[in-house]
Amino acid sequence: MKRKFSWISAILVMLLLLSACNANTSSNEGASPSTSGGASNSSGTALEPYELTMAYFTFGSVPKDQLLIEEALNKITIAKLNTTVKLLPISFGAWQNQINLMLTSNEKLDLMAIFGNTYANQVAKGQLTELDDLLANQGKGIVEALGAEYANAAKINGKTYAVPTIRDLAQKYGFYMPKTLVDKYNLNLSQVKTLDDLEPILKTIKEKEPKLIPLVNSVSSSPITSFNTRDSLGDDMGVLLNNGQDLKVVNWFETEEYATVLKKMREWYLAGYIAKDAVTVKESKSDIFKAGKGAGTLAAMKPGFDVQEARQSGTPIVSVEMLPPVAKTSTVTNVMWGIAKNSKNPERAMQFLNLMYTDKEIINLLDWGIEGKHYVKVSENVIDYPQGVTASDVGYSGLGWLFGNQFLSYIFKGDDEKLWEKMKEFNTIAIKSKALGFTFDSTSVKTEFAAVTNVMTQYRIALECGALDPDKSLPEFIKKLKDAGIDKIINEKQKQLDAWAATNGK
Amino acid sequence: MGSTAKRWKRFTPLFLLMIPGLAYLIVNNYLPMFGMIIAFKDVNFSKGILGSDWIGFKNFEYLFKTADAYIITRNTILYNGAFIVINTIGAVSLAILLNEIRKKFFQRFYQSIVILPHLISMVIVSYLVYAMLSSETGLINKSILPLLGVDPIAWYSNKEYWPYILTIVNIWKGIGFLSVVYLASIISIDPEYYEAATIDGASKWHQIRSITFPLITPVITMMTLLAIGRIFHSDFGLFYQVPMDSGVLSETTNVIDTYVYRALMNLGDIGMSSAAGVYQSVVGFVLVILSNYAVRKFSKDNALF
């Protein structure tokens, strides 16, 4: 007995020590670059030394060379701004919680990435710094790079609290399939413009390849999530039809258009064009294609989409544009950068942010890593992995659309060399929703907002996947939405939109 | 006087020993209770929590706003009530059966087997269930139902099966742990009772009914009271992960915790989520007091306080 006890206590002590060690090393790692940075600030600039904390999200784990990137970045920023930057990647799943905690507990945080769907809320709760003056003084490069129209898209009550990253600021929708299937059955995608046009193609696949899912949908969404003709105004509770060409807020779920689409989806579900377990699917689209189980899918697209998708699913694809590019507040404010209320030095944060939109060296460091180690130049603007390094074992790769101005980033080998020119053009020619720049603030109706959100999770995906019969469930869905107070939200939205339109002269 | 000093001297080491535990309890369990004020505030971070405006019960409204309020409360209470009854009966019987196994090896073996599910994460459990029930690849739809000549069933879009599925999963996962608790208290019963009973000619059934059962009643009462206190808190993993977050099933799978999670996922409003927590805890507190009061009526010794 005694022996056993001592064993257990020994193990416990070991565990304690181990966890203590872990905590130590991680805090050391976090601190070391900043201290070394602080000590070596003899570059003679007039600015006070300062350490910026920059939080952003990552998918998957933190890259193993993260610290090298931070060191390299600090070399540049000390020279330019006498500032060190502490990078704080947070995994996507924990993002919302952790950033809320950091903001609530007044932790050190300067720059933070912001998602469109939480933006209005963070502003309403007073978590973000007003940026207008800072942009006019320290952030001129940002406004210049974004263009006035898109720079204004993130305003709330006439004030800017965040700036969108520069990437694809509009979205178009279309359908794509693996090239092998298109060739095998001699399908002609180019003529597909509507869902009806899609039907014969799905039918062919269902008949010839019964083992494949003709129309794949992704996790927690339906096949038509990525096919829309409306301006959702952020949350689909009260939308503008026809891509926001008219400023009348309507209940999307009550429209004729929605009912027709649902009927189609029900037909397709019963015909087997949509998977029987579409509602509960847990694999990403690219995983389904990679496993050779999917035949086609509707998706939001942008220039360079085909190459990107082919890379992800490991097979060349053919795509067709079904709906033209449209820019709405939601497509612009998707990903933004803001300065937290906690920041002790917002001016410095803006100066660094300005570099993220104008400094090619910094952008490429954050996007691709260190030259010679994580990438090599093939030509002036095109890069590739160094010899012996592949996508799966490269020590660092960042999200291009996250770090400021993607248009200054190098083009990866295989992508169109003119990608950024095309993307710029895509952003320019996109149809602009009349409500571009309007962000709904739901705080005054948050009780209803919470209740309606619940009703939507209950019915929406199942209806849109065709798993429920719309004849029976759609009226039920609409009634529950009304009970939960969607009309109050729509009225409030219309009121805010009208006020916004009046001040912005729309 | 002298005796007080002596008593102090005698008990001081014990008080000293108590300090870490007490400090832990105060810091972890009592200080956060002041956070309850968040539920009655419109939290604005630039004003700080204490400086934010008081808004009364407005944060609670969304919990009672829709027809769902009835469904989630009903589901929460019925499921947890059923779990308490079934798990207790099952776990006590299992513990008694385990106790009757004479071969030490087998006793250990079965004990480990029944407690194993308790150690598995709910997310993994949800995929085990999915492997059974999936309409494309599930074991039941692909192998078992065809054998019986029954058409495949779309489990994840038919809500009527879920009360049974969730109960079965809960028993499978929870019963092992509970039965080990009961087994521990059965083992601690003095064997002399049983020897005496055997000499008097009592059958096994008699022994269980007249010795085992009365002697573990205090433990049963305590475990049940504790469970009743959490009757408004449901196992989030069970109700969210296992049905794969399928909205169609919500009539039979939506409970207070999942409702709150879904409602506030986008809103991220800490006032409203605290409101839900306060509501659950207050109701749980009242229920514990009431049921403890009821227990006291029957037998004073078995009550918690």
XYZ file of C-alpha atoms in Angstrom, chain A:
506
model
C 0.000 0.000 0.000
C 2.697 2.424 1.037
C 4.666 1.593 -2.044
C 1.690 2.254 -4.247
C 1.079 5.584 -2.623
C 4.616 6.743 -3.130
C 4.400 5.730 -6.747
C 1.274 7.760 -7.250
C 2.719 10.797 -5.552
C 5.867 10.489 -7.611
C 3.796 10.507 -10.766
C 1.798 13.481 -9.571
C 4.946 15.436 -8.824
C 6.289 14.571 -12.255
C 3.105 15.812 -13.879
C 3.215 19.041 -11.939
C 6.815 19.609 -12.883
C 6.089 18.875 -16.497
C 3.226 21.309 -16.688
C 5.263 23.934 -14.906
C 8.073 23.397 -17.393
C 5.701 23.801 -20.274
C 4.287 27.012 -18.956
C 7.795 28.303 -18.463
C 9.118 27.510 -21.870
C 6.143 28.966 -23.661
C 6.289 32.217 -21.776
C 10.014 32.389 -22.364
C 9.559 31.837 -26.033
C 7.003 34.551 -26.154
C 9.180 37.000 -24.327
C 12.622 36.391 -25.755
C 12.287 38.134 -29.107
C 10.737 41.166 -27.523
C 13.393 41.577 -24.890
C 16.185 41.165 -27.396
C 14.364 43.596 -29.617
C 13.976 46.096 -26.830
C 17.662 45.928 -25.983
C 18.953 46.525 -29.469
C 16.981 49.591 -30.359
C 19.867 51.828 -31.208
C 18.708 52.728 -34.680
C 18.470 56.374 -33.758
C 14.847 56.962 -34.732
C 12.998 59.563 -32.723
C 10.237 57.141 -31.734
C 9.994 55.630 -28.282
C 10.508 51.867 -28.280
C 7.210 49.992 -28.108
C 6.026 46.423 -28.317
C 2.901 45.804 -30.367
C 0.799 42.716 -29.779
C -0.930 41.542 -32.893
C -3.620 38.857 -32.655
C -4.949 36.959 -35.647
C -6.437 33.581 -36.399
C -4.831 30.561 -38.004
C -6.293 27.381 -39.344
C -4.575 24.292 -38.084
C -1.563 24.499 -35.843
C 0.896 27.346 -35.420
C 3.675 27.016 -38.052
C 6.896 25.648 -36.594
C 9.021 28.565 -37.778
C 6.713 31.172 -36.287
C 9.466 32.575 -34.049
C 11.883 33.000 -36.934
C 9.257 35.054 -38.724
C 8.758 37.177 -35.646
C 12.493 37.787 -35.367
C 12.813 38.703 -39.024
C 9.805 40.975 -38.747
C 11.208 42.711 -35.704
C 14.455 43.460 -37.526
C 12.453 45.412 -40.072
C 10.116 47.116 -37.637
C 12.874 48.214 -35.278
C 14.657 49.855 -38.158
C 11.535 51.538 -39.446
C 9.439 52.285 -36.375
C 11.606 51.378 -33.381
C 8.876 48.866 -32.601
C 8.793 45.171 -31.947
C 5.772 43.138 -32.909
C 4.626 40.154 -30.928
C 2.649 37.857 -33.185
C -0.170 36.066 -31.461
C -1.757 33.448 -33.692
C -4.926 31.938 -32.220
C -6.521 28.865 -33.681
C -9.747 29.533 -35.499
C -11.908 27.440 -33.200
C -10.782 29.282 -30.080
C -10.633 32.689 -31.706
C -13.921 34.168 -30.598
C -13.585 33.097 -26.985
C -10.004 34.084 -26.627
C -10.311 37.480 -28.233
C -13.373 38.203 -26.101
C -11.418 37.257 -23.019
C -8.448 39.380 -24.007
C -10.671 42.369 -24.611
C -12.661 41.848 -21.431
C -9.702 41.335 -19.155
C -7.837 44.290 -20.619
C -4.877 42.190 -21.674
C -2.180 43.728 -23.769
C -3.492 43.824 -27.309
C -2.975 46.361 -30.055
C -3.783 45.078 -33.502
C -6.416 42.447 -34.026
C -8.046 40.743 -36.960
C -11.811 41.234 -37.096
C -14.526 39.166 -38.661
C -17.432 40.866 -40.383
C -20.074 39.032 -38.388
C -18.838 40.202 -35.006
C -17.685 43.664 -36.051
C -20.844 45.652 -35.294
C -21.107 43.971 -31.949
C -17.536 44.722 -30.959
C -18.105 48.346 -31.886
C -21.348 48.502 -29.912
C -19.581 47.061 -26.893
C -16.857 49.666 -27.151
C -14.018 47.240 -27.780
C -12.466 48.987 -30.775
C -10.653 52.283 -31.235
C -11.980 54.864 -33.665
C -9.639 54.985 -36.623
C -10.586 58.033 -38.690
C -7.983 60.435 -37.302
C -5.322 57.749 -37.209
C -6.025 56.835 -40.826
C -5.763 60.464 -41.882
C -2.416 60.879 -40.095
C -0.541 57.584 -39.836
C -2.559 55.401 -42.200
C -2.673 57.319 -45.481
C -1.210 54.367 -47.345
C -4.079 52.143 -46.292
C -6.803 54.388 -47.663
C -4.850 54.908 -50.847
C -4.374 51.187 -51.397
C -7.984 50.309 -50.590
C -9.694 53.031 -52.583
C -12.252 55.349 -51.036
C -15.318 53.249 -51.816
C -14.006 50.130 -50.094
C -12.329 52.063 -47.285
C -15.696 53.549 -46.396
C -17.468 50.187 -46.428
C -16.604 49.493 -42.807
C -18.042 52.672 -41.348
C -20.526 52.443 -38.509
C -22.457 55.598 -37.735
C -20.070 57.528 -39.932
C -16.971 56.343 -38.101
C -14.363 53.801 -39.083
C -13.369 51.186 -36.537
C -11.612 48.708 -38.826
C -10.065 48.477 -42.269
C -10.690 45.595 -44.687
C -7.732 43.627 -45.942
C -7.038 43.988 -49.638
C -7.942 40.802 -51.471
C -11.046 39.744 -53.408
C -13.551 42.265 -52.107
C -16.442 40.930 -54.162
C -17.816 37.461 -54.742
C -19.236 35.647 -57.709
C -20.957 32.317 -57.595
C -20.616 29.336 -59.822
C -20.407 25.583 -60.194
C -17.365 23.394 -60.542
C -16.496 19.742 -61.181
C -13.330 17.665 -61.442
C -12.023 17.831 -64.992
C -11.910 14.043 -65.317
C -15.695 13.812 -65.024
C -16.303 16.668 -67.453
C -14.107 14.952 -70.051
C -15.441 11.464 -69.401
C -19.081 12.388 -70.017
C -18.397 15.209 -72.401
C -20.291 17.719 -70.288
C -20.635 21.299 -71.383
C -20.547 23.567 -68.366
C -20.157 26.835 -70.233
C -23.885 27.194 -70.875
C -24.912 26.702 -67.247
C -26.426 29.893 -65.885
C -29.314 28.830 -63.632
C -30.069 25.988 -61.256
C -32.356 24.506 -63.947
C -29.431 24.385 -66.364
C -27.560 22.372 -63.772
C -30.184 19.672 -63.542
C -29.289 17.610 -66.635
C -25.651 17.527 -65.549
C -26.539 16.261 -62.082
C -28.854 13.735 -63.678
C -26.107 12.384 -65.929
C -23.784 11.991 -62.943
C -26.434 10.265 -60.858
C -27.133 7.767 -63.643
C -23.582 7.083 -64.770
C -21.763 7.365 -61.447
C -24.230 6.228 -58.782
C -21.474 6.095 -56.169
C -20.730 9.829 -56.388
C -22.613 12.667 -54.700
C -23.657 14.871 -57.621
C -23.999 18.087 -55.588
C -21.732 18.368 -52.566
C -22.301 20.794 -49.715
C -19.904 21.753 -46.972
C -20.095 21.464 -43.198
C -22.987 23.325 -41.546
C -24.236 24.714 -44.818
C -26.429 23.708 -47.702
C -25.719 23.362 -51.429
C -27.204 26.820 -52.009
C -25.340 28.582 -49.221
C -22.818 29.498 -51.895
C -25.342 30.658 -54.455
C -27.037 33.892 -53.694
C -28.661 36.756 -55.435
C -29.418 38.900 -52.421
C -27.566 41.202 -50.089
C -27.889 39.382 -46.780
C -27.018 42.571 -44.880
C -24.774 40.388 -42.803
C -27.138 37.886 -41.258
C -30.057 37.090 -43.611
C -32.567 38.427 -41.099
C -34.038 40.971 -43.464
C -32.256 41.156 -46.829
C -32.148 43.279 -49.978
C -33.280 41.404 -53.054
C -31.517 41.535 -56.399
C -28.060 42.114 -54.887
C -29.167 45.203 -53.071
C -30.166 47.321 -56.045
C -33.153 48.538 -54.060
C -33.059 49.626 -50.414
C -36.196 47.820 -49.274
C -35.531 45.278 -46.516
C -37.603 42.111 -46.941
C -37.885 38.766 -45.195
C -35.912 36.477 -47.485
C -37.581 33.341 -46.200
C -41.011 34.629 -47.219
C -40.060 35.436 -50.796
C -41.282 33.558 -53.842
C -37.651 33.130 -54.881
C -36.743 31.271 -51.714
C -39.775 28.996 -51.966
C -38.898 28.117 -55.568
C -35.306 27.307 -54.702
C -36.410 25.119 -51.794
C -38.780 23.213 -54.050
C -35.917 22.551 -56.439
C -33.666 21.377 -53.604
C -36.371 19.024 -52.364
C -36.683 17.523 -55.860
C -32.934 17.095 -56.048
C -32.754 15.554 -52.603
C -35.457 13.023 -53.461
C -33.757 12.304 -56.790
C -30.524 11.645 -54.924
C -28.572 14.608 -56.344
C -27.920 15.781 -52.791
C -26.436 13.356 -50.244
C -28.878 11.750 -47.850
C -26.757 12.872 -44.910
C -26.111 16.352 -46.307
C -27.467 17.925 -43.124
C -24.942 16.204 -40.889
C -21.963 16.095 -43.248
C -18.682 16.552 -41.359
C -16.119 16.549 -44.159
C -14.973 19.637 -45.993
C -15.693 19.903 -49.693
C -12.068 19.476 -50.685
C -11.808 16.348 -48.515
C -14.853 14.895 -50.247
C -13.364 15.614 -53.656
C -9.970 14.330 -52.552
C -11.593 11.063 -51.497
C -13.213 10.842 -54.924
C -16.727 10.890 -53.513
C -18.003 14.166 -54.964
C -18.914 15.195 -58.472
C -19.751 18.878 -58.317
C -20.560 21.786 -56.080
C -21.723 25.373 -56.017
C -19.169 27.801 -54.648
C -18.211 31.414 -54.146
C -15.481 32.193 -56.658
C -12.825 34.753 -57.508
C -9.971 35.068 -59.995
C -7.497 32.216 -59.553
C -10.176 30.029 -57.989
C -9.626 27.046 -60.287
C -5.940 26.757 -59.472
C -6.510 27.213 -55.755
C -9.246 24.596 -55.652
C -7.309 22.139 -57.787
C -4.389 22.479 -55.386
C -6.621 21.794 -52.403
C -8.539 18.845 -53.753
C -5.633 17.433 -55.685
C -7.388 17.212 -59.042
C -7.822 19.746 -61.880
C -11.277 21.289 -62.019
C -13.543 23.004 -64.524
C -15.694 25.858 -63.306
C -18.422 28.082 -64.659
C -19.574 31.468 -63.419
C -23.328 31.493 -62.856
C -23.802 34.792 -61.047
C -21.663 37.904 -61.711
C -19.333 39.402 -59.068
C -21.079 41.531 -56.464
C -19.593 43.613 -53.684
C -21.609 43.915 -50.505
C -20.683 45.068 -47.044
C -20.336 41.452 -46.004
C -17.881 40.560 -48.785
C -15.725 43.581 -47.961
C -15.842 43.483 -44.181
C -15.316 39.711 -44.035
C -11.783 40.130 -42.797
C -10.505 43.377 -41.349
C -7.944 44.816 -38.987
C -8.728 47.031 -36.059
C -7.021 48.487 -33.016
C -8.235 47.246 -29.667
C -9.453 49.632 -27.022
C -6.728 48.133 -24.801
C -3.944 49.522 -26.975
C -1.577 51.830 -25.137
C -0.226 53.281 -28.344
C -2.803 53.322 -31.158
C -0.638 55.654 -33.272
C 2.140 53.079 -33.396
C -0.318 50.332 -34.157
C -1.616 52.351 -37.090
C 1.908 53.006 -38.326
C 2.593 49.298 -38.401
C -0.767 48.576 -39.989
C 0.110 51.100 -42.647
C 3.249 49.067 -43.391
C 1.117 45.944 -43.733
C -0.691 47.658 -46.606
C 2.316 49.273 -48.264
C 5.525 47.431 -47.446
C 6.218 44.577 -49.815
C 8.913 43.112 -47.582
C 6.690 42.834 -44.511
C 3.717 41.514 -46.431
C 5.726 38.785 -48.088
C 7.393 37.873 -44.844
C 3.991 37.359 -43.215
C 2.481 35.662 -46.260
C 5.293 33.400 -47.389
C 8.052 33.436 -44.773
C 11.774 33.965 -45.247
C 13.327 33.928 -48.690
C 15.649 31.003 -49.259
C 14.173 29.109 -46.339
C 10.449 29.022 -46.994
C 10.417 30.118 -50.623
C 12.738 30.924 -53.485
C 12.190 33.428 -56.248
C 11.602 31.990 -59.681
C 11.342 35.381 -61.313
C 10.826 38.929 -60.093
C 7.335 38.342 -58.787
C 6.919 34.568 -58.844
C 8.057 32.215 -56.096
C 8.256 28.488 -55.465
C 9.195 26.204 -52.601
C 12.933 25.685 -52.131
C 14.367 22.390 -53.313
C 13.250 19.493 -51.165
C 10.482 21.432 -49.456
C 6.817 20.772 -50.157
C 3.542 22.285 -49.091
C 3.212 19.754 -46.303
C 6.608 20.306 -44.653
C 7.318 23.976 -45.281
C 8.116 25.679 -41.965
C 5.841 28.642 -42.481
C 2.971 29.758 -44.626
C 0.578 32.559 -43.835
C -2.912 33.425 -44.980
C -2.426 35.811 -47.877
C -5.840 37.402 -47.548
C -5.262 38.150 -43.897
C -2.081 40.208 -43.734
C -2.974 43.581 -45.161
C -2.464 44.116 -48.845
C -2.401 40.833 -50.725
C -1.775 42.632 -54.004
C 1.822 43.261 -52.946
C 2.369 39.606 -52.204
C 4.386 37.357 -54.518
C 2.575 35.029 -56.864
C 3.086 31.348 -56.237
C 4.288 29.265 -59.143
C 1.330 27.768 -60.972
C -0.930 30.703 -60.286
C -1.700 33.242 -62.958
C 1.122 35.813 -63.035
C -1.440 38.509 -63.657
C -3.580 37.317 -60.725
C -3.481 40.570 -58.775
C -4.280 42.688 -61.842
C -7.226 40.423 -62.490
C -8.303 40.594 -58.878
C -8.113 44.391 -58.961
C -10.276 44.424 -62.049
C -12.688 41.954 -60.439
C -13.083 44.316 -57.503
C -13.622 47.272 -59.811
C -16.171 45.759 -62.177
C -18.170 44.078 -59.414
C -21.780 45.197 -59.082
C -21.972 47.272 -55.904
C -24.886 46.722 -53.605
C -26.545 50.023 -52.808
C -26.131 49.152 -49.157
C -22.362 48.696 -49.511
C -20.998 50.335 -46.393
C -24.053 49.747 -44.235
C -23.484 47.579 -41.176
C -26.444 46.580 -39.057
C -26.141 47.039 -35.320
C -28.251 44.365 -33.662
C -27.811 45.421 -30.041
C -31.215 47.067 -29.738
C -32.942 43.853 -30.859
C -30.574 41.282 -29.391
C -33.321 39.331 -27.646
C -35.043 38.774 -30.974
C -31.715 38.225 -32.694
C -30.894 35.352 -30.348
C -34.323 33.782 -30.744
C -34.323 34.074 -34.544
C -30.811 32.629 -34.756
C -32.106 29.563 -32.972
C -35.064 29.116 -35.294
C -32.739 29.436 -38.277
C -30.368 26.739 -37.046
C -33.362 24.538 -36.474
C -34.850 24.664 -39.968
C -32.667 26.370 -42.442
C -30.031 23.846 -43.440
C -32.452 20.938 -43.393
C -34.853 22.846 -45.663
C -32.122 24.001 -48.021
C -30.658 20.509 -48.293
C -34.121 19.219 -49.198
C -34.284 16.945 -46.153
C -37.546 18.603 -45.096
C -40.606 18.967 -47.289
C -40.972 22.712 -47.956
C -44.743 22.430 -48.459
C -45.084 21.460 -44.862
C -42.032 22.918 -43.134
C -41.559 26.268 -44.859
C -44.808 27.767 -43.476
C -43.846 26.356 -40.083
C -40.387 27.923 -40.372
C -41.845 31.322 -41.326
C -44.331 31.212 -38.498
C -41.632 30.419 -35.951
C -39.449 33.212 -37.297
C -42.309 35.615 -36.811
C -42.946 34.328 -33.307
C -39.282 34.850 -32.527
C -39.567 38.454 -33.685
C -37.957 38.621 -37.142
C -40.319 41.448 -38.127
C -39.001 43.601 -35.335
C -35.459 43.010 -36.577
C -36.492 43.846 -40.139
C -38.146 47.078 -39.036
C -35.111 48.079 -37.027
C -32.866 47.252 -39.951
C -34.956 49.298 -42.350
C -34.841 52.207 -39.920
C -31.061 52.041 -39.587
C -30.663 51.586 -43.336
C -32.854 54.599 -44.118
C -30.900 56.744 -41.685
C -27.663 55.513 -43.204
C -28.881 56.164 -46.738
C -29.946 59.682 -45.800
C -26.557 60.617 -44.356
C -24.681 58.988 -47.216
C -26.844 60.466 -49.955
C -27.871 57.140 -51.501
